[in-house]
């Protein structure tokens, strides 16, 4: 097959670029330890979320020195906890926070604005993401997947507070 | 646009086929008009510049925009263009033109059904709706006629493919030793990819969603059905792109005054699309729970290799138009650029489309980066990306290609060349503005697919302000709408320009012809088989894992909205009542 020499050079550079991209992603996963949301959260029956051991009473729970589990139930058009009716999610700064998010009805999204905490929320599945709280402040939580006619009203708040102000309850 | 020639035009030689092509293009352009209007409503609504609809209706508008443009406009243009390409490059008619009319009718009926289901969503009194967006993720549920329409439409495209394969086999009998002409090669490879890709959506719709919407099965699994959607949902983007590539490879070099640089490389590119388009769909599900990281990693590596055919295309297309420019007297390292036919809207439109495609390619590389995807997933960045690809590389190339092709289908001149030129430049400008702002807003975390991205908190804008970005989106969207109106009215006026002769066009052979490539490239069965193996490797385990976790139909999933089932229950009760009365 006849290939022009410039074209061969271009082909080589293109392959190098591709391998380079795969290399950086692999480094991000293995070296920097950015894990993808996966099947580790397990399954939960959407109709029985309220009877589930953790999602039945969702909220913040201290599970270790500077480590917290937050269970969140998304349903049209609120996050429990997170949305105004349930109160903001409050965690102390300089801690590790594991979010477990599931849906009681349709597919939702869960992202913390201005950060890379971002996951789909699929009925039947539990999404598990872990963040490190490095700065105090208020962060908006957005449902980023269309979930029905009130979708644009679905929002929540994450409050990262100084360690000495943290009182261990959702408010 | 066309210059005077002494060749007979396509419509002179193939009047019946030209009629099929014209009709397909007309359906495409009607949909383009409606879709563009929906786009304008969205651009102004989201940015809070003008809100003429309820925010609840925004999602009906958004569904219509997505389905009418990304499915009906693009695919009707594709079948029109491909019918022209097969007829022209094999220089023969379909085996049976009635079959050709049959698939065109099927596709139209399917589109009307799905379109009606969507638009009836505006009328609250009618219990028919399909406010499910382009992706129709269960348990959001549409009326059964939406799913049925979709199925009929897709079967129509399968028949179109069968028609072209049949024409090719008939040609092959008469020409046993010839290489497949390049345009037909592109059509056949596209359709092989399409057959593999549409298996996912066919199973999703026929086995799960349609029976579910009819109340025949109680529940469907959201993760399984969305995985089947993306099995189809990524390769469909190449179904949009490959007709644009056909125009870039075979028509653009000619308009630029030259010829295609390399026929063999063009074949390799299309084969790479056949092989790699489908086993990548999970890259749309990088942040889905319930899918193991390893499967996402495999999809990521396949996706990165899928960059290769587009990077090769960039080389070949630029080399071909440079060759054309030098034939026209262009000189110098970059000086040849000035020798290109920039006053020709067909050329300028395709060139600007290619330029924005390069930008879209780069934002696509970011999307493909598995762990970087956390930053942009479902933000406005993503529609910013695909408005450069399908919304410009494809849509603008189709419009520019129409300026070149339309006279050959009608024997009538395009009404106004200056308006056409202004139109393609305006699309470029409007899209550059809108898509840039969407990308940036996405980086700040502004979500896509929402009527009112105005929350009780502020998005942290790292530079500029969210207000500036909104203004850019509104202005860009308005320019795009005006550009669409200019395109459609220019074409409508072209229906009335006087008929004359001299619109025939030929496409010159490539500088490096098919004889420079191994014959194995033309072995369609081989490439189809390898494509299927790759899909099985990429999908067997993830699909198996989802089904073993959740079962085939999921558990306890209620549809939303609860419109259809009560209607059917009511119909069932009425029938039962009637039966009692009669008995």
XYZ file of C-alpha atoms in Angstrom:
754
model
C 0.000 0.000 0.000
C 1.325 3.381 -1.014
C 1.411 5.976 1.768
C 2.989 9.411 1.315
C 5.929 10.034 3.672
C 4.275 13.095 5.277
C 1.231 10.957 5.859
C 3.334 8.309 7.589
C 4.811 10.974 9.838
C 1.331 12.282 10.655
C 0.110 8.758 11.377
C 3.035 8.206 13.743
C 2.378 11.453 15.578
C -1.323 10.675 15.843
C -0.577 7.282 17.392
C 1.882 8.898 19.779
C -0.781 11.407 20.849
C -3.287 8.614 21.442
C -0.864 6.501 23.457
C 0.096 9.648 25.387
C -3.555 10.313 26.261
C -4.047 6.746 27.438
C -0.860 7.119 29.486
C -2.086 10.250 31.268
C -5.461 8.668 32.059
C -3.727 5.557 33.350
C -1.489 7.730 35.505
C -4.577 9.543 36.825
C -6.075 6.222 37.843
C -3.034 4.375 39.134
C -0.681 7.185 40.156
C -2.981 9.975 41.310
C -5.604 7.462 42.452
C -8.672 8.967 40.798
C -11.112 6.077 40.996
C -14.203 5.937 38.822
C -17.665 5.479 40.273
C -18.196 1.741 39.925
C -20.261 -1.173 41.204
C -18.838 -1.008 44.759
C -21.953 0.716 46.167
C -24.120 -2.331 45.522
C -27.830 -2.399 44.795
C -30.958 -1.228 46.557
C -34.603 -1.668 45.617
C -35.979 1.776 44.677
C -39.462 1.026 46.039
C -38.026 -0.009 49.406
C -35.544 2.789 49.951
C -37.414 3.976 53.043
C -36.999 0.559 54.693
C -33.318 0.295 53.834
C -30.964 0.206 56.792
C -28.959 3.247 55.700
C -31.168 5.032 53.202
C -34.188 4.682 55.510
C -32.632 7.389 57.666
C -30.241 9.131 55.317
C -27.728 11.645 56.593
C -24.204 12.159 57.902
C -22.580 9.531 60.087
C -19.127 9.592 61.593
C -17.362 6.353 60.762
C -13.773 7.057 61.787
C -11.261 9.676 62.785
C -11.991 12.494 60.284
C -14.094 10.181 58.123
C -17.795 10.490 57.439
C -20.396 8.545 55.465
C -23.222 10.531 53.903
C -26.249 8.655 52.603
C -28.419 10.676 50.232
C -31.733 9.734 48.640
C -32.589 11.583 45.446
C -36.222 11.754 44.410
C -38.297 14.159 42.294
C -37.233 16.984 42.980
C -35.209 16.918 46.208
C -32.076 15.533 47.807
C -32.536 14.073 51.292
C -30.507 15.472 52.929
C -29.240 18.525 51.024
C -32.379 20.261 49.782
C -33.941 23.065 51.806
C -36.802 20.968 53.229
C -34.359 18.444 54.676
C -31.541 20.844 55.506
C -28.036 21.225 54.129
C -25.443 18.485 54.437
C -22.861 19.594 56.959
C -19.376 18.101 57.311
C -16.166 19.376 58.932
C -13.199 20.583 56.921
C -10.102 18.374 56.533
C -12.070 15.177 56.514
C -12.766 12.308 54.142
C -16.405 12.132 53.114
C -17.926 9.087 51.408
C -21.164 9.852 49.627
C -23.640 7.042 48.934
C -26.385 8.269 46.642
C -29.372 6.401 45.290
C -32.694 7.259 43.682
C -36.187 6.377 44.833
C -37.765 7.039 41.430
C -36.147 8.085 38.120
C -32.539 8.731 37.070
C -31.014 11.829 38.680
C -27.596 13.419 38.791
C -25.547 14.541 41.775
C -22.748 17.043 41.383
C -21.157 19.485 43.760
C -20.765 22.721 41.810
C -17.230 23.908 41.279
C -15.685 20.546 42.232
C -15.197 17.299 40.374
C -17.586 15.379 42.645
C -20.024 14.233 40.002
C -22.058 11.063 39.563
C -25.162 9.657 37.969
C -27.869 8.508 40.374
C -29.633 5.479 38.950
C -32.591 3.755 40.604
C -31.495 0.332 41.815
C -27.836 1.348 42.089
C -25.843 3.034 44.833
C -23.283 5.544 43.617
C -20.260 5.826 45.897
C -17.930 8.813 45.651
C -15.328 10.012 48.100
C -14.174 13.594 48.549
C -11.649 15.334 50.754
C -12.929 18.572 52.277
C -10.062 21.024 51.956
C -11.789 24.410 52.183
C -14.653 25.634 54.298
C -17.614 27.182 52.547
C -20.982 26.496 50.985
C -21.169 24.397 47.855
C -24.256 24.012 45.698
C -25.466 20.519 44.821
C -27.115 20.150 41.421
C -29.256 17.435 39.882
C -27.707 17.400 36.410
C -29.893 14.798 34.722
C -33.390 15.608 33.508
C -35.773 13.946 35.952
C -39.188 15.424 35.210
C -40.905 18.770 34.840
C -39.552 20.187 38.124
C -35.971 19.163 37.366
C -34.651 22.737 37.399
C -35.775 23.121 41.030
C -33.759 20.166 42.261
C -30.804 21.486 44.213
C -29.094 21.101 47.554
C -26.360 22.552 49.707
C -23.168 21.141 51.180
C -21.715 23.148 54.062
C -18.088 22.509 54.942
C -17.516 24.037 58.404
C -14.431 24.520 60.609
C -13.766 21.472 62.814
C -14.654 23.323 66.019
C -18.021 24.455 64.669
C -19.093 21.008 63.579
C -21.818 19.630 65.843
C -22.501 16.361 64.074
C -26.047 16.844 62.877
C -27.733 17.533 59.593
C -29.368 20.965 59.503
C -21.714 26.363 -6.224
C -21.873 24.939 -9.670
C -20.246 26.328 -12.723
C -21.574 25.837 -16.237
C -20.621 22.439 -17.707
C -21.596 20.421 -20.755
C -22.322 17.313 -18.679
C -25.870 16.053 -18.105
C -26.837 16.620 -14.472
C -27.860 13.934 -11.987
C -31.554 14.662 -12.488
C -31.137 14.402 -16.279
C -29.636 10.957 -15.940
C -31.562 9.591 -12.958
C -34.841 11.506 -12.611
C -36.559 8.997 -10.310
C -33.564 8.682 -8.006
C -33.164 12.458 -7.956
C -36.771 12.706 -6.784
C -36.044 10.336 -3.874
C -32.981 12.391 -2.942
C -34.919 15.679 -3.133
C -37.743 14.347 -0.980
C -35.342 13.041 1.657
C -33.581 16.387 1.749
C -36.869 18.246 2.021
C -37.955 16.178 5.040
C -34.521 16.844 6.540
C -34.862 20.606 6.030
C -38.409 20.857 7.402
C -37.081 19.160 10.534
C -34.097 21.500 10.554
C -36.474 24.464 10.591
C -38.607 23.156 13.465
C -35.556 22.001 15.404
C -33.825 25.344 14.988
C -36.892 27.202 16.267
C -36.864 24.966 19.354
C -33.157 25.735 19.740
C -33.849 29.470 19.741
C -36.567 29.077 22.386
C -34.119 27.130 24.553
C -31.204 29.516 24.129
C -33.367 32.458 25.203
C -35.186 30.562 27.963
C -32.156 29.069 29.698
C -30.364 32.376 29.725
C -33.473 34.139 31.062
C -33.490 36.606 28.180
C -36.997 35.689 27.025
C -39.308 33.093 28.509
C -42.357 32.502 26.345
C -43.049 28.992 27.649
C -43.480 27.406 31.058
C -40.285 25.879 32.361
C -42.123 22.544 32.575
C -42.623 22.703 28.772
C -38.928 23.401 28.224
C -38.296 19.662 28.266
C -40.822 19.058 25.501
C -38.975 21.704 23.472
C -35.657 20.074 24.306
C -36.895 16.611 23.296
C -38.139 17.972 19.964
C -34.846 19.833 19.376
C -32.792 16.702 20.039
C -34.890 14.145 18.198
C -35.819 16.299 15.187
C -32.277 17.508 14.602
C -30.027 14.686 15.779
C -32.169 11.847 14.447
C -34.557 12.995 11.739
C -32.674 15.873 10.079
C -29.305 14.140 10.050
C -30.517 10.715 8.968
C -32.884 11.950 6.267
C -30.039 13.991 4.843
C -27.833 10.900 5.045
C -30.222 8.661 3.112
C -30.708 11.341 0.454
C -26.984 11.917 0.068
C -26.190 8.199 0.085
C -28.848 7.427 -2.507
C -27.199 10.037 -4.713
C -23.697 8.709 -3.958
C -24.524 5.053 -4.675
C -26.424 5.819 -7.877
C -23.747 8.206 -9.093
C -20.650 6.216 -8.217
C -21.963 2.832 -9.429
C -23.693 4.589 -12.301
C -26.778 2.487 -11.943
C -30.324 2.586 -10.583
C -31.609 0.596 -7.599
C -32.632 -2.964 -8.440
C -36.241 -2.078 -7.706
C -37.122 1.574 -7.150
C -40.381 0.563 -5.402
C -38.257 -0.785 -2.570
C -36.481 2.572 -2.443
C -39.816 4.347 -2.125
C -40.844 1.833 0.545
C -37.977 2.652 2.901
C -38.381 6.377 2.373
C -42.062 6.013 3.312
C -41.290 3.845 6.368
C -38.824 6.402 7.649
C -41.289 9.229 7.117
C -44.135 7.406 8.875
C -41.867 6.533 11.809
C -40.717 10.155 12.116
C -44.288 11.444 12.036
C -45.352 9.030 14.789
C -42.461 9.877 17.093
C -42.760 13.583 16.239
C -46.480 13.621 17.002
C -45.903 11.930 20.364
C -43.365 14.607 21.271
C -45.376 17.630 20.093
C -48.598 16.424 21.754
C -46.685 16.908 24.997
C -47.503 20.628 24.619
C -51.228 19.911 24.938
C -52.032 18.926 28.496
C -55.557 17.743 27.635
C -54.231 14.958 25.415
C -52.733 12.097 27.434
C -49.922 11.587 24.926
C -46.407 12.806 25.556
C -42.772 11.877 25.095
C -40.947 14.304 27.376
C -38.056 11.897 27.608
C -35.328 13.848 25.779
C -33.105 12.430 23.064
C -31.848 9.687 25.384
C -35.280 8.452 26.640
C -33.827 7.039 29.858
C -36.248 4.696 31.645
C -38.082 4.958 33.956
C -39.072 8.174 32.190
C -41.763 6.877 29.912
C -43.075 8.029 26.554
C -46.312 7.098 24.829
C -46.031 3.789 22.908
C -46.337 5.588 19.553
C -43.017 7.293 20.284
C -41.202 3.968 20.669
C -43.138 2.378 17.806
C -42.315 5.348 15.547
C -38.663 5.054 16.449
C -38.673 1.329 15.658
C -40.357 1.858 12.285
C -37.909 4.633 11.444
C -34.929 2.419 12.221
C -36.318 -0.501 10.234
C -36.648 1.989 7.353
C -32.926 2.798 7.606
C -32.128 -0.933 7.622
C -34.101 -1.318 4.409
C -32.250 1.630 2.884
C -28.971 -0.122 3.666
C -30.271 -3.368 2.158
C -31.265 -1.435 -0.963
C -27.735 -0.057 -1.391
C -26.119 -3.446 -0.740
C -28.441 -4.926 -3.369
C -27.471 -2.277 -5.902
C -23.819 -2.957 -5.170
C -24.209 -6.758 -5.549
C -25.951 -6.246 -8.897
C -23.087 -3.982 -9.974
C -20.564 -6.544 -8.716
C -22.033 -9.197 -11.019
C -21.370 -6.965 -14.009
C -17.987 -5.761 -12.741
C -16.383 -8.762 -10.987
C -12.827 -7.430 -10.983
C -13.256 -3.742 -10.243
C -12.566 -2.028 -6.938
C -15.658 -0.693 -5.161
C -15.992 2.977 -6.136
C -15.006 5.134 -3.157
C -18.408 6.705 -2.502
C -20.147 3.334 -2.541
C -17.412 1.971 -0.299
C -18.187 4.742 2.179
C -21.913 4.031 2.027
C -21.503 0.285 2.563
C -19.070 0.631 5.473
C -21.330 3.217 7.115
C -24.240 0.822 6.881
C -22.285 -2.113 8.331
C -21.492 0.089 11.306
C -25.148 1.096 11.520
C -26.426 -2.502 11.516
C -24.107 -3.393 14.385
C -24.884 -0.199 16.308
C -28.666 -0.271 16.013
C -28.834 -3.765 17.541
C -28.534 -2.064 20.930
C -31.405 0.351 20.471
C -33.528 -2.264 18.689
C -33.291 -4.592 21.685
C -33.835 -1.687 24.078
C -36.991 -0.520 22.311
C -38.528 -3.778 21.104
C -37.734 -6.062 24.051
C -38.023 -3.542 26.876
C -39.422 -0.062 26.351
C -42.252 -0.673 23.879
C -43.741 -3.683 25.750
C -43.280 -1.754 29.014
C -45.068 1.334 27.693
C -47.919 -0.927 26.560
C -48.157 -2.413 30.047
C -47.080 -5.869 28.877
C -44.155 -5.954 31.295
C -44.158 -4.298 34.720
C -40.712 -2.928 34.995
C -37.449 -2.345 33.168
C -33.955 -1.950 34.530
C -32.753 1.664 34.182
C -29.062 0.761 34.034
C -29.514 -2.035 31.488
C -31.681 0.029 29.158
C -29.398 3.040 29.293
C -26.395 0.812 28.593
C -28.218 -0.521 25.523
C -28.994 3.069 24.535
C -25.323 4.031 24.618
C -24.397 0.884 22.707
C -26.224 2.741 19.928
C -25.761 6.289 21.211
C -22.097 6.630 20.441
C -21.928 5.023 16.992
C -24.898 7.154 15.960
C -22.545 10.143 16.112
C -20.474 8.496 13.397
C -23.648 7.887 11.446
C -24.023 11.675 11.456
C -20.379 12.262 10.707
C -19.696 9.753 7.936
C -21.897 11.488 5.339
C -20.069 14.718 6.210
C -16.805 12.834 5.707
C -18.083 11.572 2.363
C -18.581 15.192 1.307
C -15.187 16.258 2.678
C -13.357 13.406 0.956
C -15.097 13.319 -2.378
C -16.760 16.691 -3.024
C -14.674 19.274 -1.182
C -11.368 18.566 -2.986
C -13.193 18.961 -6.277
C -14.747 22.289 -5.263
C -11.308 23.423 -4.087
C -10.063 22.840 -7.629
C -8.159 19.600 -7.071
C -8.704 15.983 -6.200
C -8.580 13.660 -3.241
C -5.053 13.105 -1.953
C -5.349 9.425 -1.039
C -8.118 6.968 -1.838
C -6.502 4.104 0.185
C -6.337 6.191 3.369
C -9.987 7.161 2.938
C -10.867 3.473 2.872
C -8.765 2.778 5.957
C -10.523 5.610 7.798
C -13.983 4.238 7.075
C -12.933 0.725 8.107
C -11.600 2.097 11.397
C -15.041 3.604 11.980
C -16.682 0.243 11.313
C -14.408 -1.431 13.839
C -14.230 1.150 16.615
C -17.478 3.129 16.620
C -19.505 0.726 18.739
C -17.273 -0.825 21.415
C -16.899 2.599 23.074
C -20.434 3.467 24.230
C -19.617 2.986 27.905
C -17.564 6.192 27.750
C -20.925 7.957 28.079
C -21.320 6.085 31.368
C -17.966 6.870 33.000
C -19.785 8.100 36.119
C -22.554 5.495 36.165
C -22.764 3.401 39.329
C -23.113 -0.337 38.722
C -20.444 -0.636 36.014
C -16.989 -1.797 37.065
C -14.017 0.486 36.461
C -12.284 -2.042 34.214
C -15.067 -1.901 31.623
C -14.832 1.871 31.624
C -11.099 1.653 31.077
C -11.555 -0.601 28.036
C -14.096 1.823 26.570
C -11.626 4.656 27.194
C -8.753 3.011 25.312
C -11.028 2.112 22.369
C -12.296 5.696 22.323
C -8.783 7.111 22.180
C -7.982 4.914 19.173
C -11.152 6.190 17.554
C -9.345 9.549 17.355
C -7.112 8.026 14.705
C -9.543 8.060 11.753
C -10.442 11.678 12.454
C -6.803 12.718 12.755
C -6.065 10.944 9.441
C -9.023 12.740 7.899
C -7.652 16.094 8.997
C -4.446 15.338 7.096
C -6.028 14.026 3.924
C -8.644 16.755 3.653
C -6.175 19.577 4.226
C -3.679 17.973 1.821
C -6.414 17.636 -0.802
C -7.529 21.248 -0.626
C -3.927 22.420 -0.590
C -3.437 20.438 -3.791
C -6.541 22.149 -5.186
C -5.260 25.582 -4.191
C -1.905 24.943 -5.875
C -3.716 23.827 -9.032
C -5.456 27.209 -8.899
C -2.101 28.983 -8.772
C -1.604 29.194 -5.003
C 1.981 29.273 -3.738
C 3.972 29.558 -0.538
C 3.881 27.759 2.792
C 0.515 29.247 3.746
C -0.021 31.572 0.782
C -2.013 28.869 -1.011
C -4.836 29.474 1.435
C -5.658 32.713 -0.380
C -6.088 30.851 -3.662
C -9.019 28.821 -2.357
C -12.542 29.594 -3.620
C -13.668 31.466 -0.497
C -16.530 33.125 -2.374
C -18.110 29.731 -2.953
C -20.483 29.054 -0.030
C -20.194 25.298 -0.588
C -16.437 25.457 -0.083
C -16.400 28.049 2.684
C -19.176 26.283 4.576
C -17.334 22.964 4.539
C -14.000 24.553 5.409
C -15.462 26.460 8.385
C -17.273 23.291 9.473
C -13.954 21.444 9.401
C -12.280 24.183 11.415
C -14.853 24.030 14.203
C -14.709 20.239 14.046
C -11.064 20.455 15.018
C -12.059 22.465 18.110
C -14.840 19.968 18.816
C -12.323 17.147 18.461
C -10.196 18.648 21.199
C -13.100 19.052 23.602
C -14.059 15.479 22.728
C -10.609 14.304 23.803
C -11.314 15.871 27.189
C -14.664 14.078 27.396
C -12.955 10.819 26.508
C -10.453 11.206 29.340
C -12.107 8.935 31.863
C -11.081 10.655 35.081
C -11.185 14.202 33.652
C -14.785 13.418 32.753
C -15.772 14.023 36.390
C -15.238 17.718 35.787
C -17.438 18.005 32.712
C -19.968 15.171 32.852
C -23.505 16.454 32.219
C -22.383 20.052 32.388
C -23.027 22.558 29.625
C -19.556 21.648 28.312
C -21.034 18.511 26.727
C -23.666 20.184 24.511
C -20.973 22.802 23.817
C -18.893 19.936 22.429
C -21.549 18.309 20.286
C -22.800 21.575 18.848
C -19.332 21.787 17.290
C -19.459 18.224 16.006
C -22.995 17.307 14.963
C -24.189 20.921 15.180
C -21.470 22.279 12.904
C -19.138 19.690 11.374
C -22.230 17.778 10.285
C -25.024 20.354 9.989
C -22.962 23.087 8.316
C -21.332 20.593 5.950
C -24.784 19.324 4.990
C -25.999 22.848 4.273
C -22.853 23.717 2.318
C -23.081 20.424 0.427
C -26.672 21.249 -0.454
C -25.564 24.438 -2.203
C -23.412 22.269 -4.455
C -25.782 19.319 -4.864
C -29.184 21.005 -5.146
C -28.721 22.375 -8.705
C -27.775 18.875 -9.886
C -30.993 17.502 -8.401
C -33.270 20.173 -9.854
C -31.522 21.835 -12.817
C -32.144 25.122 -11.028
C -29.554 27.612 -9.761
C -29.384 28.447 -6.037
C -31.332 31.685 -5.628
C -28.634 33.815 -4.042
C -24.974 33.091 -3.676
C -24.179 36.113 -1.435
C -26.959 35.123 0.976
C -25.611 31.571 1.001
C -22.136 32.853 1.786
C -23.440 35.111 4.559
C -25.437 32.174 5.903
C -22.486 29.807 6.343
C -20.307 32.545 7.863
C -23.109 33.480 10.261
C -23.435 29.855 11.368
C -19.717 29.770 12.062
C -19.811 32.994 14.056
C -22.943 32.115 16.000
C -21.654 28.685 16.865
C -18.198 29.895 17.835
C -19.837 32.301 20.276
C -22.437 29.921 21.680
C -20.301 26.839 21.948
C -17.360 28.664 23.502
C -19.629 30.060 26.215
C -21.175 26.632 26.792
C -17.773 25.008 27.235
C -16.692 27.650 29.732
C -19.958 27.563 31.681
C -19.597 23.786 31.852
C -16.202 24.126 33.503
C -17.862 26.251 36.197
C -20.337 23.435 36.815
C -23.447 24.804 35.058
C -25.542 21.737 34.193
C -26.965 20.890 30.778
C -30.591 19.880 30.164
C -32.229 22.321 32.529
C -34.799 25.046 31.990
C -33.473 27.366 34.663
C -29.830 27.017 35.602
C -30.401 29.756 38.168
C -30.094 28.282 41.652
C -30.070 29.691 45.168
C -26.264 29.481 45.123
C -23.820 30.978 42.621
C -21.566 29.019 40.324
C -17.937 29.894 40.993
C -16.885 31.689 37.781
C -13.104 31.534 37.580
C -12.913 34.306 34.984
C -15.533 36.536 33.417
C -19.056 36.257 34.757
C -21.924 33.836 34.313
C -23.934 36.809 32.979
C -21.483 37.363 30.104
C -21.638 33.690 29.204
C -25.437 33.775 29.160
C -25.384 36.725 26.820
C -23.000 34.939 24.458
C -25.259 31.904 24.400
C -28.345 34.006 23.681
C -26.654 36.006 20.908
C -25.018 32.909 19.404
C -28.286 30.977 19.447
C -30.090 33.878 17.767
C -27.445 34.092 15.010
C -27.766 30.348 14.419
C -31.511 30.656 14.094
C -31.209 33.535 11.609
C -28.661 31.505 9.657
C -31.105 28.582 9.467
C -33.883 30.873 8.250
C -31.555 32.283 5.563
C -30.645 28.763 4.450
C -34.229 27.564 4.262
C -35.572 30.662 2.514
C -32.697 30.690 0.026
C -33.533 27.097 -0.787
C -37.263 27.820 -0.975
C -36.615 30.654 -3.444
C -34.389 28.269 -5.421
C -37.514 26.233 -6.190
C -38.533 29.121 -8.426
C -35.330 29.944 -10.326
C -35.545 29.126 -14.025
C -34.671 25.608 -15.184
C -31.663 25.308 -17.410
C -28.983 22.878 -18.525
C -25.337 22.656 -17.591
C -25.367 21.631 -13.929
C -23.706 18.238 -14.436
C -20.664 17.661 -12.222
C -18.015 14.970 -12.227
C -15.746 13.967 -9.373
C -12.108 13.516 -10.434
C -10.222 10.365 -9.370
C -7.862 10.518 -6.385
C -4.173 11.393 -6.775
C -3.354 8.041 -5.187
C -6.065 5.703 -6.446
C -7.564 2.469 -5.080
C -5.002 0.417 -7.032
C -2.483 1.595 -4.382
C -4.356 -0.219 -1.628
C -4.686 -3.945 -0.855
C -7.884 -5.592 -2.078
C -8.625 -6.857 1.431
C -9.902 -3.378 2.276
C -12.927 -4.124 0.098
C -13.765 -7.336 1.968
C -16.980 -6.231 3.669
C -17.653 -9.596 5.328
C -14.278 -9.597 7.024
C -14.669 -6.103 8.520
C -18.220 -6.808 9.617
C -17.058 -9.979 11.385
C -14.196 -8.231 13.196
C -16.553 -5.410 14.226
C -18.950 -7.921 15.770
C -16.121 -9.664 17.648
C -14.917 -6.338 19.085
C -18.439 -5.460 20.201
C -18.861 -8.835 21.892
C -15.525 -8.373 23.681
C -16.473 -4.885 24.869
C -20.073 -5.576 25.865
C -20.594 -9.242 26.828
C -19.127 -8.884 30.313
C -20.638 -5.509 31.315
C -24.100 -6.498 30.086
C -23.745 -9.878 31.794
C -22.723 -8.191 35.043
C -25.678 -5.781 34.969
C -28.153 -8.570 34.276
C -26.715 -10.822 36.977
C -26.927 -7.935 39.517
C -30.349 -6.580 38.635
C -32.127 -9.253 36.595
C -33.413 -8.519 33.103
C -36.254 -6.250 34.146
C -35.097 -4.659 37.400
C -37.238 -4.644 40.524
C -39.970 -2.256 41.600
C -39.279 0.498 39.065
C -42.308 2.745 38.509
C -42.678 4.615 35.203
C -42.868 8.420 35.104
C -45.203 10.029 34.141
C -48.082 7.645 34.928
C -49.998 8.623 31.825
C -50.140 5.649 29.600
C -51.037 2.810 31.853
C -54.234 4.364 33.254
C -55.252 5.043 29.679
C -54.755 1.408 28.787
C -56.450 0.268 31.974
C -59.319 2.529 31.077
C -59.439 1.119 27.548
C -59.263 -2.405 28.968
C -62.081 -1.690 31.432
C -64.223 -0.196 28.679
C -63.667 -3.218 26.456
C -64.467 -5.573 29.319
C -67.624 -3.566 30.048
C -68.667 -3.707 26.417
C -68.030 -7.441 26.323
C -70.284 -7.892 29.341
C -73.068 -5.849 27.775
C -72.859 -7.794 24.533
C -72.765 -11.123 26.338
